[in-house]
C-alpha cells in the first residue's frame, strides 16, 4: 500500500464561515486501500473538510481530485456518484421506516415498494459481503445506536462508495461495539475500500491507522505521516500543540459530611420496565463516586432521578438533608445540584441562543448577573467571556449561537456552566465523551478542582480508565442494582469487569 495510487487528493482547501476560517489551505491525501486517521482538537475543522469532500459544502478555494481527476461537487449526490460516502456524527435516518427503506431512500429505485422483499435480499447480500448484521425489516427506532450506524454504512456501500468517511463513529458506541466496528473497518479495506477515520480516541487510531493527518485551528500540522513510528504522546502533542499528561494527578484528601444520600431507589425506564431496583449510595463532600456499568443498566435513570427529571417509584434522594425525589428540576438546581447530561444538544443547551445566554441559564436570577427581574447584559457577557477563556471554547465570540459550535465546543459550554456554578453536587454523565485529549485533561482537572473545593461528584462513565483515575470509590451497576463498591485506589479492571457482567467474586 505504501505506493498505492491516490483515491483522493485535496489541495489548498480554504473554507470560510462568518468570522471563522475553518480550513486554511489544507492539503490532504488518501491512498487506495488505506485507513487514514484525521485528527485534531474539537473545532479544528475536521468535519468541515470532510463535508467538502462529501459534497455538503463548497470550498471557498482549492482543488479536490478523485482518482487523479479534478472534481466539483454541488451536492452529496455528486460525491456519491464519484464513489465517496460519509457517515456523519449525527445519523440521518428516518426512524419510522425500515432498514431497507432507509437504504433505498433518495434513490430512483423503480417501484421498490412493490418488491421490498427482493431489496431486503439485496441488503442481506451486502451484509454478508461486509459482515454488517442488522435485520433489514426492522424499523430504525427499534435499533440500538450501533445497529443504526451499520445501516448508515450499508447505505453508503449500497450506493457504491469506494471511499468511506467516518466522522467520530466510535464516540457513540459502547466498548464492545467499538471492537466490532474496528473489525468492520479492517474488512472494508481488505475488500479494496479506502477509509478516512476521525476519532479522538488515540488507542483506536494506533490500532487501525496506516497514516495520519492532523489539523489544528484549521491548518495542517502533520500531513499524511505513517502511523508506524508515532505513538499516543506524539499524536496528542501534534493535536494540542503541547504535551498532554494522560493521567491527571489526584491528591489524597479527607472526605467531609454526607452530601448525597440515595436510599432504596426504584424507578422505571422509558419503556416502563424496572430500571432501578433498590439503589442506595452516599457521597460525601470532596468525594468522587464513580458509577461503572455497561450502558443501559440504570445509569441514566439514576442521574435523572437525582436531578428531578424522572419519577421515583419508591425510595429517597436527599442532598444536604433536603428531599429531591419527585421534585421539579428547579428544586435540585436550588439545592446546588449541577447536571452534565448525556444528551447535550437536546437536554443540556438551547441551540438557538448565544453562548452567553446558555452559560447564564441557571444564574440569571442572582447577582451580579440579574436580580430576578432584569439581567445585566455587560456582566453576563463578561462572565461568558471568562468561561470561554478558562474552558478554551472555540467560537468567534460569546454572541455566537450554540448550534454553530462544533460538538466538542458545545459540550464545553455546558460543562463550564455546570462546573462553575459552585455546586454542592455534580451529576456528571459521560462528561468527557467526544472530547479531544487536551479537553479531556482540562475537564478532568476542573472536576478534581471541584472535589478539592468540597463538592460531591457522581461520575457516570463508560471509560474505566477515567473512573479509575478520578474516583475515590467506584460503584458498579448491573441490572438496576449496585453489585459492589470498590476503592478507586486499589480497584482492578478485572474485578470491576466481572461485576459489570453481574458476577460477584467469591470471598477468598
Ligand atoms: N455551519 C457553520 N457555521 C458557522 N461556523 C461553523 C459551521 N460549522 C462549523 N463551524 C465552525 O468551523 C470550525 C470548525 O468546525 P468543525 O469542522 O465542526 O470542527 P471539528 O469537526 O474538527 O470539531 C469551528 O470553529 C466551528 O465553530
Ligand atoms: Mg467534527
Short mmCIF file of C-alpha atoms and ligand atoms in Angstrom, two decimals:
data_model
loop_
_atom_site.label_atom_id
_atom_site.label_comp_id
_atom_site.label_asym_id
_atom_site.label_seq_id
_atom_site.Cartn_x
_atom_site.Cartn_y
_atom_site.Cartn_z
CA UNK A 1 0.00 0.00 0.00
CA UNK A 2 2.85 2.49 0.53
CA UNK A 3 2.95 3.10 -3.24
CA UNK A 4 -0.80 2.70 -3.83
CA UNK A 5 -2.25 5.41 -6.08
CA UNK A 6 -4.28 8.22 -4.50
CA UNK A 7 -8.00 7.74 -4.19
CA UNK A 8 -8.44 11.35 -3.04
CA UNK A 9 -6.27 14.45 -3.14
CA UNK A 10 -7.39 17.71 -1.53
CA UNK A 11 -5.14 20.66 -2.37
CA UNK A 12 -5.08 24.07 -0.72
CA UNK A 13 -8.63 23.82 0.54
CA UNK A 14 -9.99 27.01 2.08
CA UNK A 15 -13.40 27.05 3.78
CA UNK A 16 -14.66 30.17 5.50
CA UNK A 17 -17.68 30.66 7.75
CA UNK A 18 -18.69 34.11 9.01
CA UNK A 19 -15.90 35.02 11.42
CA UNK A 20 -14.16 31.63 11.17
CA UNK A 21 -11.52 30.31 8.81
CA UNK A 22 -12.46 26.65 9.30
CA UNK A 23 -9.96 25.29 6.75
CA UNK A 24 -6.87 27.31 5.92
CA UNK A 25 -5.07 26.00 2.80
CA UNK A 26 -5.43 22.38 3.84
CA UNK A 27 -3.69 19.55 1.96
CA UNK A 28 -4.89 16.02 2.46
CA UNK A 29 -4.41 12.77 0.53
CA UNK A 30 -5.97 9.34 0.81
CA UNK A 31 -4.33 6.29 -0.77
CA UNK A 32 -6.36 3.43 -2.16
CA UNK A 33 -6.90 0.70 0.42
CA UNK A 34 -5.64 2.65 3.43
CA UNK A 35 -7.18 3.74 6.71
CA UNK A 36 -6.23 7.37 7.15
CA UNK A 37 -6.94 8.94 10.53
CA UNK A 38 -7.87 12.63 10.55
CA UNK A 39 -7.07 14.11 13.95
CA UNK A 40 -7.44 17.44 15.69
CA UNK A 41 -8.96 19.20 18.67
CA UNK A 42 -12.69 19.91 18.85
CA UNK A 43 -13.32 22.67 16.33
CA UNK A 44 -10.09 22.12 14.38
CA UNK A 45 -12.01 21.83 11.09
CA UNK A 46 -12.17 18.06 10.51
CA UNK A 47 -15.92 17.75 9.87
CA UNK A 48 -15.82 20.83 7.66
CA UNK A 49 -13.05 19.38 5.48
CA UNK A 50 -14.91 16.09 5.14
CA UNK A 51 -18.18 17.86 4.38
CA UNK A 52 -16.41 19.44 1.40
CA UNK A 53 -15.21 16.02 0.26
CA UNK A 54 -18.72 14.61 0.57
CA UNK A 55 -20.37 17.44 -1.37
CA UNK A 56 -22.12 19.16 1.54
CA UNK A 57 -20.05 22.37 1.46
CA UNK A 58 -18.29 24.03 -1.46
CA UNK A 59 -14.75 25.13 -0.64
CA UNK A 60 -14.04 28.85 -0.98
CA UNK A 61 -10.97 27.80 -2.97
CA UNK A 62 -8.81 24.75 -3.59
CA UNK A 63 -8.92 21.62 -5.72
CA UNK A 64 -10.31 18.14 -4.99
CA UNK A 65 -9.17 15.19 -7.11
CA UNK A 66 -10.70 11.73 -7.12
CA UNK A 67 -8.55 9.03 -8.72
CA UNK A 68 -6.34 11.82 -10.04
CA UNK A 69 -9.09 13.79 -11.82
CA UNK A 70 -10.32 17.18 -10.57
CA UNK A 71 -13.96 17.15 -9.43
CA UNK A 72 -16.54 19.75 -8.41
CA UNK A 73 -19.36 18.61 -6.18
CA UNK A 74 -22.59 20.58 -5.99
CA UNK A 75 -24.30 18.13 -3.65
CA UNK A 76 -23.74 14.85 -1.78
CA UNK A 77 -25.29 13.15 -4.84
CA UNK A 78 -22.33 14.26 -6.95
CA UNK A 79 -19.88 12.97 -4.35
CA UNK A 80 -21.58 9.59 -4.13
CA UNK A 81 -21.55 9.36 -7.94
CA UNK A 82 -17.76 9.77 -7.64
CA UNK A 83 -17.70 6.93 -5.08
CA UNK A 84 -17.43 8.99 -1.89
CA UNK A 85 -19.79 8.39 1.03
CA UNK A 86 -19.83 9.91 4.51
CA UNK A 87 -21.26 8.56 7.75
CA UNK A 88 -21.99 11.69 9.78
CA UNK A 89 -21.59 12.32 13.51
CA UNK A 90 -25.36 12.58 13.75
CA UNK A 91 -27.21 9.90 11.84
CA UNK A 92 -29.62 10.91 9.11
CA UNK A 93 -32.11 8.03 9.21
CA UNK A 94 -35.92 8.05 9.19
CA UNK A 95 -36.99 6.36 12.48
CA UNK A 96 -40.39 5.16 11.27
CA UNK A 97 -39.05 3.37 8.19
CA UNK A 98 -37.36 0.00 7.89
CA UNK A 99 -33.66 -0.64 7.39
CA UNK A 100 -34.15 -1.46 3.71
CA UNK A 101 -36.40 1.57 3.14
CA UNK A 102 -33.75 3.80 4.66
CA UNK A 103 -31.05 2.27 2.50
CA UNK A 104 -33.12 2.88 -0.64
CA UNK A 105 -34.21 6.36 0.43
CA UNK A 106 -33.46 9.02 -2.18
CA UNK A 107 -32.52 6.52 -4.88
CA UNK A 108 -34.63 6.33 -8.00
CA UNK A 109 -35.44 2.70 -7.34
CA UNK A 110 -38.27 1.70 -9.67
CA UNK A 111 -41.42 0.67 -7.80
CA UNK A 112 -39.33 -0.65 -4.93
CA UNK A 113 -42.24 -0.74 -2.51
CA UNK A 114 -43.80 -3.47 -4.62
CA UNK A 115 -40.90 -5.84 -4.28
CA UNK A 116 -39.45 -4.83 -0.97
CA UNK A 117 -38.56 -8.48 -0.13
CA UNK A 118 -36.34 -8.53 -3.22
CA UNK A 119 -34.49 -5.45 -1.89
CA UNK A 120 -34.33 -6.97 1.59
CA UNK A 121 -32.44 -9.85 -0.05
CA UNK A 122 -30.03 -7.46 -1.77
CA UNK A 123 -29.38 -5.72 1.54
CA UNK A 124 -28.71 -9.11 3.15
CA UNK A 125 -26.24 -9.98 0.38
CA UNK A 126 -24.41 -6.73 1.04
CA UNK A 127 -24.38 -7.56 4.76
CA UNK A 128 -22.84 -10.95 4.02
CA UNK A 129 -20.11 -9.36 1.97
CA UNK A 130 -19.02 -6.93 4.69
CA UNK A 131 -20.16 -8.67 7.87
CA UNK A 132 -22.55 -5.87 8.88
CA UNK A 133 -25.51 -7.59 10.52
CA UNK A 134 -28.84 -5.87 11.01
CA UNK A 135 -32.40 -7.09 10.30
CA UNK A 136 -33.48 -5.43 7.00
CA UNK A 137 -37.13 -5.45 8.04
CA UNK A 138 -36.59 -3.81 11.45
CA UNK A 139 -37.68 -0.20 11.94
CA UNK A 140 -34.91 2.28 12.76
CA UNK A 141 -36.49 3.28 16.08
CA UNK A 142 -36.17 -0.31 17.26
CA UNK A 143 -32.40 -0.39 16.73
CA UNK A 144 -29.54 0.29 19.11
CA UNK A 145 -27.12 3.07 18.18
CA UNK A 146 -24.50 0.60 16.94
CA UNK A 147 -27.06 -1.02 14.63
CA UNK A 148 -28.20 2.35 13.27
CA UNK A 149 -24.60 3.07 12.45
CA UNK A 150 -24.40 -0.17 10.47
CA UNK A 151 -27.43 0.99 8.47
CA UNK A 152 -25.63 4.24 7.64
CA UNK A 153 -22.59 2.28 6.48
CA UNK A 154 -24.73 -0.12 4.41
CA UNK A 155 -26.44 2.89 2.88
CA UNK A 156 -23.17 4.29 1.56
CA UNK A 157 -21.99 0.84 0.41
CA UNK A 158 -25.28 0.24 -1.41
CA UNK A 159 -24.62 3.42 -3.38
CA UNK A 160 -21.28 2.01 -4.44
CA UNK A 161 -18.97 4.08 -2.24
CA UNK A 162 -15.28 3.23 -2.57
CA UNK A 163 -14.16 5.92 -0.17
CA UNK A 164 -15.86 5.89 3.22
CA UNK A 165 -15.64 8.81 5.61
CA UNK A 166 -16.40 8.04 9.26
CA UNK A 167 -16.85 11.15 11.41
CA UNK A 168 -16.25 10.16 15.06
CA UNK A 169 -18.02 6.83 14.60
CA UNK A 170 -16.87 5.40 17.92
CA UNK A 171 -17.97 8.38 20.06
CA UNK A 172 -21.49 6.93 20.32
CA UNK A 173 -20.50 3.28 20.74
CA UNK A 174 -20.01 1.10 23.82
CA UNK A 175 -16.60 -0.59 24.19
CA UNK A 176 -17.79 -3.95 22.78
CA UNK A 177 -19.35 -2.24 19.75
CA UNK A 178 -16.10 -0.34 19.17
CA UNK A 179 -14.14 -3.58 18.86
CA UNK A 180 -16.70 -4.77 16.29
CA UNK A 181 -16.54 -1.51 14.37
CA UNK A 182 -12.75 -1.74 14.14
CA UNK A 183 -13.17 -5.22 12.63
CA UNK A 184 -15.63 -3.76 10.12
CA UNK A 185 -13.11 -1.14 9.03
CA UNK A 186 -10.47 -3.82 8.56
CA UNK A 187 -12.80 -5.96 6.46
CA UNK A 188 -13.76 -2.94 4.33
CA UNK A 189 -10.15 -2.12 3.42
CA UNK A 190 -9.42 -5.82 2.87
CA UNK A 191 -12.05 -5.63 0.13
CA UNK A 192 -10.47 -2.62 -1.51
CA UNK A 193 -12.33 0.28 0.15
CA UNK A 194 -10.41 3.32 1.39
CA UNK A 195 -11.30 4.89 4.73
CA UNK A 196 -10.99 8.26 6.41
CA UNK A 197 -11.42 7.78 10.15
CA UNK A 198 -11.98 10.67 12.57
CA UNK A 199 -11.52 9.82 16.25
CA UNK A 200 -10.32 11.37 19.48
CA UNK A 201 -9.51 8.00 20.96
CA UNK A 202 -5.84 7.64 20.27
CA UNK A 203 -5.58 3.95 21.12
CA UNK A 204 -8.11 3.28 18.30
CA UNK A 205 -6.03 5.37 15.94
CA UNK A 206 -2.89 3.48 16.96
CA UNK A 207 -4.70 0.19 16.35
CA UNK A 208 -6.02 0.80 12.82
CA UNK A 209 -4.50 3.80 11.08
CA UNK A 210 -1.97 3.43 8.27
CA UNK A 211 -1.34 7.18 8.05
CA UNK A 212 -2.48 10.27 9.94
CA UNK A 213 -3.16 13.91 9.16
CA UNK A 214 -3.54 16.44 11.97
CA UNK A 215 -5.45 19.74 11.85
CA UNK A 216 -5.01 22.48 14.40
CA UNK A 217 -7.17 25.62 14.24
CA UNK A 218 -7.92 24.99 10.56
CA UNK A 219 -4.31 24.37 9.48
CA UNK A 220 -2.48 21.12 8.78
CA UNK A 221 0.22 20.43 11.39
CA UNK A 222 1.13 16.94 10.16
CA UNK A 223 0.32 15.71 6.67
CA UNK A 224 -0.02 12.04 5.87
CA UNK A 225 2.57 10.72 8.34
CA UNK A 226 2.87 6.92 8.53
CA UNK A 227 1.43 5.71 11.86
CA UNK A 228 4.39 3.37 12.30
CA UNK A 229 6.97 5.38 14.22
CA UNK A 230 4.38 7.53 16.01
CA UNK A 231 2.81 6.98 19.43
CA UNK A 232 -0.02 8.32 21.53
CA UNK A 233 2.05 11.03 23.19
CA UNK A 234 3.34 12.31 19.84
CA UNK A 235 -0.18 12.34 18.33
CA UNK A 236 -1.50 14.28 21.31
CA UNK A 237 1.32 16.77 21.03
CA UNK A 238 0.63 17.32 17.31
CA UNK A 239 -3.08 17.87 18.02
CA UNK A 240 -2.89 20.12 21.03
CA UNK A 241 0.45 21.81 20.42
CA UNK A 242 1.73 20.95 23.90
CA UNK A 243 2.49 17.83 25.91
CA UNK A 244 -0.55 16.10 27.38
CA UNK A 245 -0.50 14.19 30.65
CA UNK A 246 -2.68 11.15 30.15
CA UNK A 247 -3.37 10.62 33.82
CA UNK A 248 -4.25 13.74 35.79
CA UNK A 249 -2.98 13.74 39.37
CA UNK A 250 -5.43 13.37 42.21
CA UNK A 251 -4.34 14.48 45.69
CA UNK A 252 -5.33 12.45 48.72
CA UNK A 253 -7.91 14.23 50.83
CA UNK A 254 -10.35 13.53 53.65
CA UNK A 255 -13.99 13.49 52.64
CA UNK A 256 -16.36 15.71 54.66
CA UNK A 257 -20.05 15.47 55.57
CA UNK A 258 -22.51 13.43 53.60
CA UNK A 259 -23.97 15.50 50.76
CA UNK A 260 -25.91 12.98 48.68
CA UNK A 261 -27.84 10.16 50.23
CA UNK A 262 -29.81 7.84 47.94
CA UNK A 263 -31.88 5.18 49.69
CA UNK A 264 -33.63 2.16 48.15
CA UNK A 265 -34.38 3.98 44.90
CA UNK A 266 -36.66 2.28 42.43
CA UNK A 267 -37.67 3.68 39.07
CA UNK A 268 -38.79 2.55 35.63
CA UNK A 269 -37.16 3.30 32.28
CA UNK A 270 -38.87 4.91 29.27
CA UNK A 271 -40.39 1.59 28.26
CA UNK A 272 -41.99 1.25 31.69
CA UNK A 273 -39.87 -1.70 32.84
CA UNK A 274 -37.81 -1.59 36.07
CA UNK A 275 -34.52 0.28 35.62
CA UNK A 276 -33.53 0.83 39.27
CA UNK A 277 -34.35 -2.00 41.67
CA UNK A 278 -33.41 -0.54 45.02
CA UNK A 279 -30.23 1.52 44.72
CA UNK A 280 -28.59 3.01 47.81
CA UNK A 281 -25.46 5.16 47.85
CA UNK A 282 -23.91 8.11 49.63
CA UNK A 283 -21.37 10.69 48.52
CA UNK A 284 -19.55 12.96 50.93
CA UNK A 285 -18.13 16.45 50.40
CA UNK A 286 -14.88 16.33 48.46
CA UNK A 287 -15.52 12.83 47.21
CA UNK A 288 -15.94 11.42 43.71
CA UNK A 289 -18.12 8.33 43.44
CA UNK A 290 -17.71 6.67 40.05
CA UNK A 291 -20.52 4.60 38.57
CA UNK A 292 -19.32 1.78 36.33
CA UNK A 293 -21.53 -0.42 34.23
CA UNK A 294 -22.49 -1.35 30.71
CA UNK A 295 -24.85 1.30 29.30
CA UNK A 296 -28.50 0.54 30.00
CA UNK A 297 -28.10 -0.90 33.49
CA UNK A 298 -29.76 2.04 35.23
CA UNK A 299 -27.11 4.74 34.95
CA UNK A 300 -29.23 7.29 33.04
CA UNK A 301 -32.26 6.69 35.26
CA UNK A 302 -30.16 7.21 38.39
CA UNK A 303 -28.90 10.57 37.12
CA UNK A 304 -32.43 11.59 36.12
CA UNK A 305 -33.98 10.65 39.48
CA UNK A 306 -31.41 12.78 41.31
CA UNK A 307 -31.88 15.80 39.05
CA UNK A 308 -35.67 15.74 39.09
CA UNK A 309 -36.10 14.53 35.51
CA UNK A 310 -37.64 11.14 36.30
CA UNK A 311 -40.36 9.79 38.57
CA UNK A 312 -39.07 7.75 41.52
CA UNK A 313 -41.41 4.91 42.44
CA UNK A 314 -40.04 4.38 45.92
CA UNK A 315 -37.03 5.44 47.91
CA UNK A 316 -35.45 8.79 48.62
CA UNK A 317 -32.83 11.16 47.22
CA UNK A 318 -31.51 13.71 49.69
CA UNK A 319 -28.98 16.47 49.15
CA UNK A 320 -27.86 18.12 52.39
CA UNK A 321 -30.88 16.51 54.01
CA UNK A 322 -33.38 18.01 51.57
CA UNK A 323 -35.64 15.55 49.74
CA UNK A 324 -35.34 15.75 45.94
CA UNK A 325 -37.19 12.63 44.80
CA UNK A 326 -40.18 13.57 42.63
CA UNK A 327 -39.45 17.29 43.00
CA UNK A 328 -39.17 19.51 39.90
CA UNK A 329 -35.68 20.13 38.45
CA UNK A 330 -35.65 23.67 39.88
CA UNK A 331 -35.57 22.22 43.41
CA UNK A 332 -32.44 20.28 42.55
CA UNK A 333 -30.87 23.38 40.99
CA UNK A 334 -31.71 25.45 44.08
CA UNK A 335 -30.18 22.73 46.27
CA UNK A 336 -26.90 23.20 44.42
CA UNK A 337 -27.13 20.21 42.10
CA UNK A 338 -25.31 20.61 38.78
CA UNK A 339 -26.10 18.27 35.92
CA UNK A 340 -23.93 17.42 32.93
CA UNK A 341 -26.45 15.45 30.88
CA UNK A 342 -25.70 12.67 28.45
CA UNK A 343 -27.58 14.27 25.59
CA UNK A 344 -26.07 17.74 25.44
CA UNK A 345 -27.87 19.00 22.35
CA UNK A 346 -31.42 18.17 23.41
CA UNK A 347 -31.31 18.40 27.20
CA UNK A 348 -28.26 20.48 28.00
CA UNK A 349 -28.40 23.51 25.75
CA UNK A 350 -30.62 25.88 23.81
CA UNK A 351 -29.21 25.69 20.26
CA UNK A 352 -30.67 28.98 19.02
CA UNK A 353 -29.43 31.03 21.96
CA UNK A 354 -25.96 32.54 22.22
CA UNK A 355 -23.10 31.16 24.28
CA UNK A 356 -23.76 33.91 26.85
CA UNK A 357 -27.45 33.00 27.20
CA UNK A 358 -26.54 29.35 27.53
CA UNK A 359 -24.00 29.86 30.30
CA UNK A 360 -26.14 32.21 32.38
CA UNK A 361 -29.21 29.96 32.07
CA UNK A 362 -29.02 28.93 35.72
CA UNK A 363 -27.86 32.16 37.28
CA UNK A 364 -29.80 34.95 35.60
CA UNK A 365 -31.88 35.37 38.75
CA UNK A 366 -28.96 36.20 41.01
CA UNK A 367 -26.37 38.98 41.37
CA UNK A 368 -24.21 40.14 39.77
CA UNK A 369 -25.86 38.98 36.53
CA UNK A 370 -29.52 39.53 37.44
CA UNK A 371 -31.88 40.48 40.23
CA UNK A 372 -34.87 38.33 39.37
CA UNK A 373 -36.41 40.96 37.12
CA UNK A 374 -33.68 42.22 34.81
CA UNK A 375 -30.36 40.96 33.51
CA UNK A 376 -27.15 42.99 33.45
CA UNK A 377 -26.03 42.31 29.88
CA UNK A 378 -22.47 43.56 30.41
CA UNK A 379 -21.99 41.35 33.48
CA UNK A 380 -23.45 38.39 31.62
CA UNK A 381 -21.13 38.92 28.65
CA UNK A 382 -18.04 39.28 30.80
CA UNK A 383 -18.95 36.16 32.77
CA UNK A 384 -19.37 34.24 29.48
CA UNK A 385 -16.08 35.66 28.20
CA UNK A 386 -14.31 34.39 31.32
CA UNK A 387 -15.71 30.87 30.86
CA UNK A 388 -14.87 30.94 27.15
CA UNK A 389 -11.24 31.59 28.07
CA UNK A 390 -10.99 29.19 31.02
CA UNK A 391 -12.57 26.33 29.11
CA UNK A 392 -10.93 27.17 25.81
CA UNK A 393 -14.24 27.34 23.95
CA UNK A 394 -13.51 27.84 20.26
CA UNK A 395 -16.02 30.33 18.80
CA UNK A 396 -15.87 33.72 17.07
CA UNK A 397 -17.48 35.38 20.14
CA UNK A 398 -19.78 34.83 23.12
CA UNK A 399 -22.59 36.13 20.89
CA UNK A 400 -22.24 33.07 18.63
CA UNK A 401 -25.30 30.80 18.62
CA UNK A 402 -24.80 27.45 20.33
CA UNK A 403 -25.83 25.50 17.22
CA UNK A 404 -22.93 26.94 15.22
CA UNK A 405 -20.38 25.37 17.57
CA UNK A 406 -18.62 22.12 16.83
CA UNK A 407 -19.90 19.24 19.01
CA UNK A 408 -17.00 19.30 21.43
CA UNK A 409 -17.21 23.03 21.94
CA UNK A 410 -20.93 22.93 22.67
CA UNK A 411 -20.12 20.34 25.29
CA UNK A 412 -17.54 22.67 26.83
CA UNK A 413 -20.21 25.39 27.10
CA UNK A 414 -22.43 23.10 29.18
CA UNK A 415 -19.55 21.80 31.26
CA UNK A 416 -18.35 25.30 32.00
CA UNK A 417 -21.84 26.37 33.11
CA UNK A 418 -22.39 23.36 35.36
CA UNK A 419 -18.93 23.18 36.91
CA UNK A 420 -18.68 26.93 37.55
CA UNK A 421 -21.95 27.15 39.46
CA UNK A 422 -20.14 26.31 42.76
CA UNK A 423 -22.25 23.19 43.08
CA UNK A 424 -22.77 21.05 46.20
CA UNK A 425 -23.27 18.02 44.00
CA UNK A 426 -22.25 17.46 40.38
CA UNK A 427 -24.03 14.69 38.49
CA UNK A 428 -21.70 14.15 35.54
CA UNK A 429 -22.85 11.74 32.84
CA UNK A 430 -20.08 10.81 30.38
CA UNK A 431 -18.52 14.26 30.86
CA UNK A 432 -15.56 13.71 28.52
CA UNK A 433 -17.25 11.69 25.79
CA UNK A 434 -16.39 13.06 22.37
CA UNK A 435 -13.77 15.50 23.63
CA UNK A 436 -10.21 15.71 22.34
CA UNK A 437 -7.30 14.68 24.57
CA UNK A 438 -6.48 18.24 25.61
CA UNK A 439 -10.09 18.97 26.54
CA UNK A 440 -10.43 15.66 28.41
CA UNK A 441 -7.45 16.57 30.53
CA UNK A 442 -8.85 20.04 31.22
CA UNK A 443 -12.31 18.76 32.18
CA UNK A 444 -10.85 16.11 34.49
CA UNK A 445 -8.77 18.78 36.18
CA UNK A 446 -11.84 21.01 36.63
CA UNK A 447 -13.71 18.12 38.25
CA UNK A 448 -10.80 17.42 40.61
CA UNK A 449 -10.69 21.10 41.44
CA UNK A 450 -14.37 21.00 42.43
CA UNK A 451 -13.60 17.95 44.57
CA UNK A 452 -10.86 19.94 46.30
CA UNK A 453 -13.36 22.73 46.96
CA UNK A 454 -15.67 20.27 48.66
CA UNK A 455 -18.23 19.34 46.01
CA UNK A 456 -19.62 15.81 45.96
CA UNK A 457 -19.37 14.30 42.49
CA UNK A 458 -21.33 11.44 40.94
CA UNK A 459 -19.34 10.42 37.87
CA UNK A 460 -21.08 8.11 35.41
CA UNK A 461 -18.65 6.94 32.76
CA UNK A 462 -18.13 4.06 30.39
CA UNK A 463 -14.40 4.73 30.34
CA UNK A 464 -12.93 2.53 33.05
CA UNK A 465 -9.62 4.33 32.78
CA UNK A 466 -11.36 7.61 33.58
CA UNK A 467 -13.23 6.10 36.53
CA UNK A 468 -10.04 4.66 37.97
CA UNK A 469 -8.17 7.95 37.56
CA UNK A 470 -10.79 10.20 39.14
CA UNK A 471 -12.90 8.18 41.58
CA UNK A 472 -12.39 7.82 45.33
CA UNK A 473 -14.84 4.92 45.24
CA UNK A 474 -16.47 3.09 42.34
CA UNK A 475 -19.95 1.54 42.49
CA UNK A 476 -20.81 -1.00 39.80
CA UNK A 477 -24.38 -1.02 38.47
CA UNK A 478 -25.83 -4.14 36.95
CA UNK A 479 -29.48 -4.62 36.07
CA UNK A 480 -30.61 -1.77 38.30
CA UNK A 481 -28.67 -2.90 41.37
CA UNK A 482 -25.34 -1.96 42.94
CA UNK A 483 -23.22 -5.10 42.54
CA UNK A 484 -20.46 -3.78 44.77
CA UNK A 485 -18.44 -0.73 45.74
CA UNK A 486 -14.64 -0.70 45.46
CA UNK A 487 -11.92 1.76 46.47
CA UNK A 488 -10.64 3.72 43.46
CA UNK A 489 -7.02 3.46 44.56
CA UNK A 490 -6.93 -0.32 44.77
CA UNK A 491 -9.66 -1.39 42.30
CA UNK A 492 -8.69 -3.59 39.37
CA UNK A 493 -10.17 -3.57 35.89
CA UNK A 494 -10.81 -7.32 36.13
CA UNK A 495 -12.74 -7.04 39.38
CA UNK A 496 -14.92 -4.22 38.03
CA UNK A 497 -15.35 -6.01 34.69
CA UNK A 498 -16.74 -9.11 36.39
CA UNK A 499 -19.23 -7.11 38.43
CA UNK A 500 -20.29 -5.23 35.28
CA UNK A 501 -21.38 -8.58 33.88
CA UNK A 502 -23.32 -9.41 37.02
CA UNK A 503 -20.78 -11.71 38.64
CA UNK A 504 -19.85 -11.24 42.28
CA UNK A 505 -16.45 -12.55 43.31
CA UNK A 506 -16.31 -15.25 45.95
CA UNK A 507 -14.76 -14.12 49.20
CA UNK A 508 -11.25 -15.59 49.39
N1 LIG B 1 -22.30 25.91 9.77
C1 LIG B 1 -21.37 26.62 10.41
N2 LIG B 1 -21.48 27.96 10.56
C2 LIG B 1 -20.53 28.67 11.21
N3 LIG B 1 -19.41 28.15 11.74
C3 LIG B 1 -19.24 26.81 11.62
C4 LIG B 1 -20.20 25.97 10.96
N4 LIG B 1 -19.75 24.70 11.01
C5 LIG B 1 -18.57 24.72 11.66
N5 LIG B 1 -18.26 25.99 12.03
C6 LIG B 1 -17.03 26.42 12.73
O1 LIG B 1 -15.91 25.94 11.98
C7 LIG B 1 -14.89 25.47 12.86
C8 LIG B 1 -14.55 24.03 12.54
O2 LIG B 1 -15.64 23.20 12.93
P1 LIG B 1 -15.66 21.64 12.66
O3 LIG B 1 -15.22 21.37 11.26
O4 LIG B 1 -17.01 21.16 13.07
O5 LIG B 1 -14.56 21.11 13.69
P2 LIG B 1 -14.20 19.61 14.15
O6 LIG B 1 -15.02 18.68 13.31
O7 LIG B 1 -12.73 19.47 13.91
O8 LIG B 1 -14.51 19.52 15.60
C9 LIG B 1 -15.39 25.67 14.27
O9 LIG B 1 -14.87 26.90 14.75
C10 LIG B 1 -16.89 25.77 14.09
O10 LIG B 1 -17.46 26.56 15.12
MG1 LIG B 2 -16.47 17.31 13.98
#
